[in-house]
Amino acid sequence: MTGEDVFGQAFNQAFILTGGIEREGIERGPLQAIAANLRPLGFMRAVLFASLIGALVCILSSVIRYFRTKDDKLKTLLLVSVALLLISFVPYLWYAVLSDHSIMHAGLMTYRDQIGALFPWLAIIALTVLLAYQKRKGAKEIDESNRSFLD
């Protein structure tokens, strides 16, 4: 209708935002995008790196424990934990896929994504505490308002 190549412009923009172009003579890829988004965090980089390594270890141990346990509540908790831990990797996957765009916004907005990536950890802690409470007190003593999908 306007005579412009809308699809061509969209593909060109997608190519730029996914890091398929170099700027100022420097090629920027997925690893540089992740590093650029970690740089503004200062000392929290070490904490974040440790938590990501911890997430990988937790995922691996949860999968191993899932196949070794017979407790259905624990199996449900382990599956939910793995799903939540995978959610905590979403910001870094986003940085890797949209590397050029992520580098442009590094330090301005992307730290919020990384803070949000810690919430699955809090959910896992809450679910683990709830399961431990249920096992200790017994499901009969828990009133209906505190019941969860783990029952």
Short mmCIF file of C-alpha atoms in Angstrom, two decimals:
data_model
loop_
_atom_site.label_atom_id
_atom_site.label_comp_id
_atom_site.label_asym_id
_atom_site.label_seq_id
_atom_site.Cartn_x
_atom_site.Cartn_y
_atom_site.Cartn_z
CA MET A 1 0.00 0.00 0.00
CA THR A 2 2.79 2.45 0.86
CA GLY A 3 5.27 0.94 -1.56
CA GLU A 4 7.79 0.14 1.18
CA ASP A 5 9.28 -3.29 1.72
CA VAL A 6 7.80 -3.90 5.17
CA PHE A 7 8.93 -7.52 5.38
CA GLY A 8 12.44 -6.61 4.28
CA GLN A 9 12.65 -3.90 6.94
CA ALA A 10 11.36 -6.31 9.60
CA PHE A 11 13.94 -8.96 8.68
CA ASN A 12 16.70 -6.34 8.61
CA GLN A 13 15.71 -5.09 12.06
CA ALA A 14 15.52 -8.66 13.42
CA PHE A 15 18.98 -9.35 11.99
CA ILE A 16 20.37 -6.28 13.74
CA LEU A 17 18.71 -7.01 17.10
CA THR A 18 19.88 -10.61 17.19
CA GLY A 19 23.50 -9.54 16.93
CA GLY A 20 24.04 -10.43 13.31
CA ILE A 21 25.87 -7.19 12.66
CA GLU A 22 29.01 -5.59 14.01
CA ARG A 23 29.11 -2.09 15.44
CA GLU A 24 32.11 0.18 15.53
CA GLY A 25 34.28 -2.61 14.17
CA ILE A 26 33.48 -4.92 17.09
CA GLU A 27 31.49 -8.09 16.60
CA ARG A 28 29.17 -8.67 19.51
CA GLY A 29 27.73 -12.09 20.15
CA PRO A 30 25.67 -13.90 22.78
CA LEU A 31 28.48 -14.25 25.35
CA GLN A 32 29.37 -10.57 25.08
CA ALA A 33 25.69 -9.70 25.63
CA ILE A 34 25.51 -11.79 28.80
CA ALA A 35 28.78 -10.27 30.07
CA ALA A 36 27.55 -6.74 29.28
CA ASN A 37 24.38 -7.36 31.29
CA LEU A 38 26.32 -8.74 34.26
CA ARG A 39 28.87 -5.90 34.33
CA PRO A 40 26.57 -3.25 35.93
CA LEU A 41 25.79 -5.56 38.85
CA GLY A 42 29.19 -5.04 40.45
CA PHE A 43 29.88 -7.48 43.29
CA MET A 44 26.54 -9.19 42.67
CA ARG A 45 28.05 -10.80 39.57
CA ALA A 46 29.78 -13.38 41.75
CA VAL A 47 26.57 -14.07 43.67
CA LEU A 48 24.59 -14.38 40.46
CA PHE A 49 27.18 -16.65 38.87
CA ALA A 50 27.17 -18.87 41.96
CA SER A 51 23.37 -19.03 41.91
CA LEU A 52 23.36 -20.04 38.23
CA ILE A 53 25.89 -22.79 38.92
CA GLY A 54 23.76 -23.77 41.92
CA ALA A 55 20.70 -23.92 39.66
CA LEU A 56 22.45 -26.32 37.31
CA VAL A 57 23.52 -28.52 40.23
CA CYS A 58 19.99 -28.42 41.70
CA ILE A 59 18.43 -29.37 38.37
CA LEU A 60 20.79 -32.31 38.00
CA SER A 61 20.30 -33.51 41.58
CA SER A 62 16.51 -33.08 41.31
CA VAL A 63 16.37 -35.22 38.19
CA ILE A 64 18.50 -37.92 39.82
CA ARG A 65 16.45 -37.84 43.02
CA TYR A 66 13.19 -37.92 41.04
CA PHE A 67 14.08 -41.30 39.59
CA ARG A 68 15.20 -42.69 42.97
CA THR A 69 12.27 -41.66 45.18
CA LYS A 70 8.87 -43.28 45.54
CA ASP A 71 7.18 -40.38 47.39
CA ASP A 72 4.65 -38.75 45.04
CA LYS A 73 4.68 -35.41 46.87
CA LEU A 74 8.44 -35.25 46.63
CA LYS A 75 8.31 -36.17 42.94
CA THR A 76 5.86 -33.32 42.33
CA LEU A 77 8.10 -30.92 44.24
CA LEU A 78 11.13 -32.02 42.24
CA LEU A 79 9.35 -31.54 38.91
CA VAL A 80 8.10 -28.10 39.91
CA SER A 81 11.57 -27.18 41.16
CA VAL A 82 13.18 -28.13 37.86
CA ALA A 83 10.59 -26.10 35.96
CA LEU A 84 11.14 -23.07 38.20
CA LEU A 85 14.91 -23.34 37.91
CA LEU A 86 14.64 -23.43 34.13
CA ILE A 87 12.57 -20.25 34.34
CA SER A 88 15.48 -18.58 36.15
CA PHE A 89 17.59 -19.05 32.99
CA VAL A 90 15.13 -17.18 30.74
CA PRO A 91 16.79 -13.72 31.05
CA TYR A 92 20.16 -15.13 29.97
CA LEU A 93 18.59 -16.96 27.06
CA TRP A 94 16.95 -13.66 26.10
CA TYR A 95 20.32 -11.86 26.28
CA ALA A 96 21.94 -14.52 24.10
CA VAL A 97 19.21 -14.53 21.44
CA LEU A 98 18.74 -10.75 21.25
CA SER A 99 22.38 -9.98 21.91
CA ASP A 100 22.67 -6.62 20.15
CA HIS A 101 19.46 -5.32 21.68
CA SER A 102 20.50 -6.60 25.12
CA ILE A 103 23.85 -4.84 24.87
CA MET A 104 22.10 -1.56 24.03
CA HIS A 105 19.97 -1.81 27.19
CA ALA A 106 22.63 -3.31 29.50
CA GLY A 107 22.56 -1.60 32.85
CA LEU A 108 19.42 0.39 32.15
CA MET A 109 16.65 -2.19 32.35
CA THR A 110 18.05 -5.69 32.17
CA TYR A 111 19.06 -5.89 35.83
CA ARG A 112 15.34 -6.13 36.61
CA ASP A 113 15.14 -9.35 34.62
CA GLN A 114 17.99 -10.76 36.65
CA ILE A 115 16.31 -9.80 39.92
CA GLY A 116 13.15 -11.49 38.67
CA ALA A 117 15.20 -14.62 37.98
CA LEU A 118 15.70 -14.99 41.74
CA PHE A 119 11.96 -15.36 42.44
CA PRO A 120 11.81 -19.00 41.29
CA TRP A 121 14.41 -19.74 43.97
CA LEU A 122 12.13 -18.16 46.59
CA ALA A 123 9.19 -20.22 45.32
CA ILE A 124 11.23 -23.42 45.61
CA ILE A 125 12.20 -22.54 49.18
CA ALA A 126 8.56 -21.84 50.06
CA LEU A 127 7.38 -25.13 48.51
CA THR A 128 10.11 -27.09 50.26
CA VAL A 129 9.21 -25.55 53.63
CA LEU A 130 5.53 -26.30 53.02
CA LEU A 131 6.26 -29.92 52.14
CA ALA A 132 8.46 -30.34 55.22
CA TYR A 133 5.71 -28.81 57.38
CA GLN A 134 3.13 -31.15 55.90
CA LYS A 135 5.30 -34.18 56.53
CA ARG A 136 6.04 -33.13 60.10
CA LYS A 137 2.51 -32.16 61.17
CA GLY A 138 0.56 -34.49 58.93
CA ALA A 139 -1.91 -33.47 56.27
CA LYS A 140 -4.88 -33.78 58.68
CA GLU A 141 -3.74 -30.87 60.84
CA ILE A 142 -3.39 -28.46 57.94
CA ASP A 143 -6.49 -26.39 57.41
CA GLU A 144 -7.94 -25.96 53.94
CA SER A 145 -6.53 -22.45 53.48
CA ASN A 146 -2.96 -23.77 53.63
CA ARG A 147 -3.43 -26.71 51.28
CA SER A 148 -1.41 -26.70 48.10
CA PHE A 149 -1.11 -28.67 44.90
CA LEU A 150 1.37 -30.90 46.73
CA ASP A 151 -1.50 -32.62 48.58
#
